[in-house]
Amino acid sequence: EAAVTQSPRNKVTVTGGNVTLSCRQTNSHNYMYWYRQDTGHGLRLIHYSYGAGNLQIGDVPDGYKATRTTQEDFFLLLELASPSQTSLYFCASSEGIGDTQYFGPGTRLLVL
Amino acid sequence: GDSVTQTEGLVTVTEGLPVKLNCTYQTTYLTIAFFWYVQYLNEAPQVLLRSSTDNKRTEHQGFHATLHKSSSSFHLQKSSAQLSDSALYYCALFFIASSSFSKLVFGQGTSLSVVP
């Protein structure tokens, strides 16, 4: 059974649209992360959290909000989506911040 | 700044021949761990190797890497490439800047193509 799941797997929205990406982990890990993956840029950290109610800013946070509602659930919010946010989004979890990260299957987002 | 450099965007190698993917880093902080992640087509990244000891060889699934702090490198190697090794490979380093700030930094990734 997959330990990190993401939904939806694919999403299409229009410019200015409101999008929420969901991530759930059953690893009982403390840390959860949101990345975007783009050709030529690799994996870039958007936000991360070390527990319910906690949020830390990553390297490319502009245009994104995130919320960690429980130990298991971490959400990424795009309130006014732009075409530049078209990307493949990965969620990951780890026990500690320097530990191995376990990734979900990814969500492919297209903003028209 | 703190960075991880993977100089090759694409490496093509013939099946059965050795392969080496380069990874160098730059940081002024205390480095704790180094990783290689592999991402197969249409899959999520997964850890391949992890190391935190200078000059110690780490092996997994036929791949090996040795951390050399003297040259700031953590190159990934395999003696005989297989078609199934074709994937995107990320090098990453984890460092601690202070008691309240630490970070995992990924390189840009190297796409490995193994051809018959």
CSV table of C-alpha atoms in Angstrom, one decimal, chain A residues 35 37 40 42-43 48 59 90 97-101 103-105, chain B residues 35 37 39 43-45 47 50 88 90 94 102-104 106 108:
chain,number,residue,atom,x,y,z
A,35,TYR,CA,8.0,20.3,-4.7
A,37,GLN,CA,9.4,19.7,-11.1
A,40,GLY,CA,15.9,22.5,-16.6
A,42,GLY,CA,14.8,19.9,-11.4
A,43,LEU,CA,13.0,19.6,-8.0
A,48,TYR,CA,7.3,22.2,4.0
A,59,ASP,CA,12.7,28.2,-2.2
A,90,PHE,CA,5.3,16.1,-5.9
A,97,ILE,CA,14.4,16.9,7.9
A,98,GLY,CA,17.7,15.3,6.9
A,99,ASP,CA,16.3,11.8,6.5
A,100,THR,CA,15.4,10.1,3.3
A,101,GLN,CA,12.3,11.6,1.7
A,103,PHE,CA,7.7,10.8,-2.6
A,104,GLY,CA,4.1,10.5,-3.8
A,105,PRO,CA,3.2,9.8,-7.4
B,35,PHE,CA,21.8,11.5,-1.5
B,37,TYR,CA,17.6,9.9,-6.0
B,39,GLN,CA,13.3,8.8,-11.0
B,43,GLU,CA,7.3,7.5,-11.5
B,44,ALA,CA,8.2,9.4,-8.4
B,45,PRO,CA,11.8,10.0,-7.2
B,47,VAL,CA,16.3,7.2,-2.9
B,50,ARG,CA,22.7,8.0,1.1
B,88,LEU,CA,16.6,10.8,-14.2
B,90,TYR,CA,19.2,13.7,-8.8
B,94,PHE,CA,21.5,18.2,3.4
B,102,SER,CA,18.6,23.3,7.8
B,103,LYS,CA,18.0,22.5,4.1
B,104,LEU,CA,18.0,19.8,1.5
B,106,PHE,CA,18.8,19.2,-5.1
B,108,GLN,CA,19.2,20.0,-11.5
